[in-house]
mmCIF file of C-alpha atoms and ligand atoms in Angstrom:
data_model
loop_
_atom_site.group_PDB
_atom_site.id
_atom_site.type_symbol
_atom_site.label_atom_id
_atom_site.label_comp_id
_atom_site.label_asym_id
_atom_site.label_seq_id
_atom_site.Cartn_x
_atom_site.Cartn_y
_atom_site.Cartn_z
ATOM 1 C CA UNK K 1 -160.502 -49.072 -174.055
ATOM 2 C CA UNK K 2 -163.789 -47.318 -174.085
ATOM 3 C CA UNK K 3 -163.981 -43.654 -175.582
ATOM 4 C CA UNK K 4 -163.153 -41.162 -172.886
ATOM 5 C CA UNK K 5 -164.513 -37.479 -173.173
ATOM 6 C CA UNK K 6 -162.316 -34.977 -171.107
ATOM 7 C CA UNK K 7 -164.268 -31.679 -170.127
ATOM 8 C CA UNK K 8 -163.304 -29.164 -167.463
ATOM 9 C CA UNK K 9 -164.737 -29.542 -163.987
ATOM 10 C CA UNK K 10 -167.101 -26.812 -163.321
ATOM 11 C CA UNK K 11 -167.953 -25.213 -159.909
ATOM 12 C CA UNK K 12 -171.617 -26.617 -159.922
ATOM 13 C CA UNK K 13 -170.463 -29.981 -159.607
ATOM 14 C CA UNK K 14 -168.867 -31.644 -156.422
ATOM 15 C CA UNK K 15 -165.055 -31.677 -155.962
ATOM 16 C CA UNK K 16 -164.019 -35.458 -157.171
ATOM 17 C CA UNK K 17 -162.269 -35.892 -153.715
ATOM 18 C CA UNK K 18 -162.129 -39.606 -154.232
ATOM 19 C CA UNK K 19 -159.960 -39.494 -157.461
ATOM 20 C CA UNK K 20 -157.862 -36.516 -155.910
ATOM 21 C CA UNK K 21 -157.129 -38.260 -152.848
ATOM 22 C CA UNK K 22 -156.017 -41.279 -154.914
ATOM 23 C CA UNK K 23 -153.087 -39.402 -156.238
ATOM 24 C CA UNK K 24 -152.378 -36.945 -153.313
ATOM 25 C CA UNK K 25 -153.268 -38.425 -149.864
ATOM 26 C CA UNK K 26 -153.267 -34.844 -148.315
ATOM 27 C CA UNK K 27 -156.692 -33.445 -148.180
ATOM 28 C CA UNK K 28 -155.046 -30.269 -146.802
ATOM 29 C CA UNK K 29 -152.632 -30.060 -149.972
ATOM 30 C CA UNK K 30 -155.563 -30.858 -152.295
ATOM 31 C CA UNK K 31 -157.821 -27.989 -150.935
ATOM 32 C CA UNK K 32 -154.834 -25.711 -151.255
ATOM 33 C CA UNK K 33 -154.215 -26.175 -155.032
ATOM 34 C CA UNK K 34 -157.633 -27.278 -156.171
ATOM 35 C CA UNK K 35 -159.195 -23.826 -156.373
ATOM 36 C CA UNK K 36 -156.188 -22.247 -157.964
ATOM 37 C CA UNK K 37 -155.936 -24.928 -160.766
ATOM 38 C CA UNK K 38 -157.950 -26.083 -163.608
ATOM 39 C CA UNK K 39 -159.292 -29.495 -163.198
ATOM 40 C CA UNK K 40 -160.459 -31.652 -166.364
ATOM 41 C CA UNK K 41 -162.283 -34.942 -165.791
ATOM 42 C CA UNK K 42 -162.424 -37.970 -168.090
ATOM 43 C CA UNK K 43 -165.786 -39.585 -168.301
ATOM 44 C CA UNK K 44 -167.071 -43.009 -170.433
ATOM 45 C CA UNK K 45 -170.132 -42.106 -172.514
ATOM 46 C CA UNK K 46 -172.266 -43.445 -169.621
ATOM 47 C CA UNK K 47 -170.765 -40.456 -167.564
ATOM 48 C CA UNK K 48 -168.754 -42.906 -165.454
ATOM 49 C CA UNK K 49 -165.853 -40.895 -164.022
ATOM 50 C CA UNK K 50 -162.561 -42.488 -165.117
ATOM 51 C CA UNK K 51 -160.005 -40.183 -163.880
ATOM 52 C CA UNK K 52 -158.749 -36.305 -163.834
ATOM 53 C CA UNK K 53 -156.088 -33.868 -163.952
ATOM 54 C CA UNK K 54 -155.304 -30.574 -162.169
ATOM 55 C CA UNK K 55 -153.175 -28.137 -164.117
ATOM 56 C CA UNK K 56 -151.580 -24.871 -162.521
ATOM 57 C CA UNK K 57 -149.877 -22.006 -164.107
ATOM 58 C CA UNK K 58 -146.783 -21.693 -161.674
ATOM 59 C CA UNK K 59 -144.702 -19.174 -163.757
ATOM 60 C CA UNK K 60 -144.828 -17.607 -166.975
ATOM 61 C CA UNK K 61 -145.316 -20.006 -169.616
ATOM 62 C CA UNK K 62 -144.782 -22.881 -167.079
ATOM 63 C CA UNK K 63 -147.542 -25.187 -166.168
ATOM 64 C CA UNK K 64 -147.441 -27.933 -163.255
ATOM 65 C CA UNK K 65 -149.630 -31.188 -163.204
ATOM 66 C CA UNK K 66 -150.437 -31.046 -159.531
ATOM 67 C CA UNK K 67 -152.538 -34.291 -159.575
ATOM 68 C CA UNK K 68 -153.413 -36.977 -162.164
ATOM 69 C CA UNK K 69 -155.494 -40.109 -161.264
ATOM 70 C CA UNK K 70 -157.210 -42.789 -162.777
ATOM 71 C CA UNK K 71 -159.878 -44.815 -160.848
ATOM 72 C CA UNK K 72 -158.146 -48.321 -160.067
ATOM 73 C CA UNK K 73 -160.755 -50.196 -161.949
ATOM 74 C CA UNK K 74 -159.674 -48.414 -165.327
ATOM 75 C CA UNK K 75 -155.759 -48.145 -164.450
ATOM 76 C CA UNK K 76 -153.476 -49.797 -167.035
ATOM 77 C CA UNK K 77 -156.002 -49.291 -169.915
ATOM 78 C CA UNK K 78 -154.394 -46.221 -171.313
ATOM 79 C CA UNK K 79 -156.487 -43.532 -170.016
ATOM 80 C CA UNK K 80 -153.734 -41.848 -167.821
ATOM 81 C CA UNK K 81 -151.661 -41.770 -170.839
ATOM 82 C CA UNK K 82 -154.494 -39.972 -172.577
ATOM 83 C CA UNK K 83 -155.077 -37.442 -169.628
ATOM 84 C CA UNK K 84 -151.487 -36.804 -169.557
ATOM 85 C CA UNK K 85 -151.429 -35.700 -173.268
ATOM 86 C CA UNK K 86 -154.467 -33.691 -172.797
ATOM 87 C CA UNK K 87 -153.002 -31.874 -170.043
ATOM 88 C CA UNK K 88 -149.926 -31.292 -172.347
ATOM 89 C CA UNK K 89 -152.126 -29.899 -175.145
ATOM 90 C CA UNK K 90 -153.954 -27.841 -172.669
ATOM 91 C CA UNK K 91 -150.891 -26.251 -171.217
ATOM 92 C CA UNK K 92 -149.838 -25.438 -174.826
ATOM 93 C CA UNK K 93 -153.168 -23.888 -175.445
ATOM 94 C CA UNK K 94 -152.723 -21.413 -172.649
ATOM 95 C CA UNK K 95 -149.219 -20.323 -173.918
ATOM 96 C CA UNK K 96 -147.148 -22.778 -171.934
ATOM 97 C CA UNK K 97 -143.648 -23.817 -173.226
ATOM 98 C CA UNK K 98 -143.009 -25.937 -170.108
ATOM 99 C CA UNK K 99 -144.699 -28.452 -168.420
ATOM 100 C CA UNK K 100 -143.744 -29.942 -164.884
ATOM 101 C CA UNK K 101 -144.731 -32.905 -162.719
ATOM 102 C CA UNK K 102 -143.529 -34.334 -159.405
ATOM 103 C CA UNK K 103 -143.740 -37.812 -158.132
ATOM 104 C CA UNK K 104 -142.555 -39.590 -155.288
ATOM 105 C CA UNK K 105 -139.322 -41.529 -155.534
ATOM 106 C CA UNK K 106 -141.591 -44.949 -154.922
ATOM 107 C CA UNK K 107 -144.027 -43.993 -157.949
ATOM 108 C CA UNK K 108 -142.470 -46.810 -160.272
ATOM 109 C CA UNK K 109 -145.585 -46.596 -162.801
ATOM 110 C CA UNK K 110 -145.752 -42.864 -162.672
ATOM 111 C CA UNK K 111 -142.024 -42.434 -163.463
ATOM 112 C CA UNK K 112 -142.513 -44.879 -166.227
ATOM 113 C CA UNK K 113 -145.478 -43.203 -167.697
ATOM 114 C CA UNK K 114 -144.017 -39.655 -167.441
ATOM 115 C CA UNK K 115 -140.802 -40.314 -169.066
ATOM 116 C CA UNK K 116 -142.662 -42.474 -171.902
ATOM 117 C CA UNK K 117 -144.568 -39.086 -172.427
ATOM 118 C CA UNK K 118 -141.508 -37.151 -173.038
ATOM 119 C CA UNK K 119 -140.928 -35.902 -169.288
ATOM 120 C CA UNK K 120 -137.219 -35.874 -168.117
ATOM 121 C CA UNK K 121 -135.910 -35.729 -164.625
ATOM 122 C CA UNK K 122 -134.609 -32.432 -163.662
ATOM 123 C CA UNK K 123 -134.159 -32.532 -159.897
ATOM 124 C CA UNK K 124 -134.882 -34.340 -156.418
ATOM 125 C CA UNK K 125 -136.540 -32.450 -153.611
ATOM 126 C CA UNK K 126 -135.128 -34.563 -150.888
ATOM 127 C CA UNK K 127 -137.190 -35.250 -147.833
ATOM 128 C CA UNK K 128 -140.356 -33.417 -149.409
ATOM 129 C CA UNK K 129 -142.495 -36.126 -148.197
ATOM 130 C CA UNK K 130 -141.137 -36.228 -144.782
ATOM 131 C CA UNK K 131 -141.703 -32.487 -144.479
ATOM 132 C CA UNK K 132 -145.088 -31.977 -145.941
ATOM 133 C CA UNK K 133 -146.912 -35.340 -145.142
ATOM 134 C CA UNK K 134 -147.432 -36.273 -141.380
ATOM 135 C CA UNK K 135 -148.052 -40.011 -142.152
ATOM 136 C CA UNK K 136 -145.433 -42.177 -143.600
ATOM 137 C CA UNK K 137 -146.314 -43.234 -147.287
ATOM 138 C CA UNK K 138 -145.258 -46.661 -148.427
ATOM 139 C CA UNK K 139 -145.662 -47.533 -152.386
ATOM 140 C CA UNK K 140 -144.553 -50.506 -154.140
ATOM 141 C CA UNK K 141 -142.882 -51.529 -150.710
ATOM 142 C CA UNK K 142 -140.512 -48.438 -150.828
ATOM 143 C CA UNK K 143 -140.855 -45.606 -148.291
ATOM 144 C CA UNK K 144 -141.789 -42.562 -150.435
ATOM 145 C CA UNK K 145 -139.500 -39.814 -148.956
ATOM 146 C CA UNK K 146 -138.222 -37.746 -151.791
ATOM 147 C CA UNK K 147 -140.210 -35.919 -154.624
ATOM 148 C CA UNK K 148 -138.592 -36.651 -158.119
ATOM 149 C CA UNK K 149 -139.227 -33.509 -160.286
ATOM 150 C CA UNK K 150 -139.705 -33.952 -164.056
ATOM 151 C CA UNK K 151 -140.089 -31.447 -167.154
ATOM 152 C CA UNK K 152 -141.281 -31.419 -170.542
ATOM 153 C CA UNK K 153 -140.417 -28.559 -172.869
ATOM 154 C CA UNK K 154 -143.059 -27.997 -175.354
HETATM 155 C C1 COA D 201 -150.518 -42.849 -162.379
HETATM 156 C C2 COA D 201 -151.723 -43.336 -163.174
HETATM 157 C C3 COA D 201 -152.463 -41.717 -163.393
HETATM 158 C C4 COA D 201 -151.495 -43.996 -164.383
HETATM 159 O O1 COA D 201 -152.675 -44.217 -165.270
HETATM 160 P P1 COA D 201 -153.154 -45.577 -165.986
HETATM 161 O O2 COA D 201 -154.525 -45.176 -166.610
HETATM 162 O O3 COA D 201 -153.016 -46.466 -164.896
HETATM 163 O O4 COA D 201 -151.798 -45.480 -167.092
HETATM 164 P P2 COA D 201 -151.849 -46.010 -168.526
HETATM 165 O O5 COA D 201 -152.462 -47.124 -168.419
HETATM 166 O O6 COA D 201 -152.305 -44.894 -169.537
HETATM 167 O O7 COA D 201 -150.436 -45.889 -168.777
HETATM 168 C C5 COA D 201 -149.302 -46.352 -167.860
HETATM 169 C C6 COA D 201 -147.892 -46.582 -168.942
HETATM 170 O O8 COA D 201 -147.025 -46.613 -167.892
HETATM 171 C C7 COA D 201 -146.597 -47.737 -168.007
HETATM 172 N N1 COA D 201 -146.007 -48.470 -166.685
HETATM 173 C C8 COA D 201 -147.082 -48.481 -165.549
HETATM 174 N N2 COA D 201 -146.247 -49.028 -164.703
HETATM 175 C C9 COA D 201 -145.200 -49.570 -165.176
HETATM 176 C C10 COA D 201 -143.897 -50.057 -165.007
HETATM 177 N N3 COA D 201 -143.812 -50.668 -163.571
HETATM 178 N N4 COA D 201 -142.922 -50.278 -165.598
HETATM 179 C C11 COA D 201 -142.834 -49.789 -166.885
HETATM 180 N N5 COA D 201 -143.894 -49.244 -167.511
HETATM 181 C C12 COA D 201 -144.909 -49.031 -166.761
HETATM 182 C C13 COA D 201 -147.413 -48.767 -168.816
HETATM 183 O O9 COA D 201 -146.818 -49.694 -169.575
HETATM 184 C C14 COA D 201 -148.065 -47.570 -169.836
HETATM 185 O O10 COA D 201 -147.000 -47.510 -170.826
HETATM 186 P P3 COA D 201 -147.741 -47.984 -172.351
HETATM 187 O O11 COA D 201 -148.664 -46.733 -172.711
HETATM 188 O O12 COA D 201 -146.512 -47.742 -173.167
HETATM 189 O O13 COA D 201 -147.935 -49.320 -172.142
HETATM 190 C C15 COA D 201 -152.816 -44.259 -162.299
HETATM 191 O O14 COA D 201 -152.008 -45.371 -162.225
HETATM 192 C C16 COA D 201 -153.076 -43.527 -160.983
HETATM 193 O O15 COA D 201 -154.268 -43.051 -160.806
HETATM 194 N N6 COA D 201 -152.572 -44.086 -159.823
HETATM 195 C C17 COA D 201 -152.665 -43.688 -158.707
HETATM 196 C C18 COA D 201 -152.679 -42.238 -158.491
HETATM 197 C C19 COA D 201 -151.385 -41.540 -158.735
HETATM 198 O O16 COA D 201 -150.393 -42.140 -157.966
HETATM 199 N N7 COA D 201 -151.111 -40.548 -159.518
HETATM 200 C C20 COA D 201 -150.027 -39.942 -159.788
HETATM 201 C C21 COA D 201 -149.495 -39.040 -158.639
HETATM 202 S S1 COA D 201 -147.871 -38.298 -158.946
#
């Protein structure tokens, strides 16, 4: 794993849709939350974009990670964990005491990563993906239907 520098996206840069849509296939949802949140991008020393996350304050002292993605060629190398830790530290820096994240019931790897980083399952938004996503989503051979909500108390 090469060093990754994580820096805040600024509006002079293009919106990194390719990575954003990897984690969330709804462009409409991405366009809704991206301008409201803070996006941080991880890059290699040669500027190659490795991954990103989007953090949004949703309630007093509560932040939600709305999108976290690592380019496919760099997955499984520890970058996602590094981005997640950075997002947690950023939420702390902004006065947060709770960080939330949601993932589909079919997101086996995501559920593993989030729980390894201390997040606990606090609820299930049943039928979330049927309600909000027009196309059926299948991941790991499992229909993605319900949103599993996880929380980390800082
Ligand atoms: C989810 C994602 C961000 C993770 O990033 P990554 O760089 O691949 O993840 P990492 O290599 O840092 O770490 C993954 C961790 O989860 C664990 N993991 C992944 N799949 C697992 C599985 N099926 N069972 C057990 N552990 C698993 C890995 O072992 C690793 O833990 P470790 O550090 O203790 O070894 C990345 O795979 C991704 O971008 N996926 C597509 C977009 C997406 O689905 N985003 C999330 C939307 S909710």
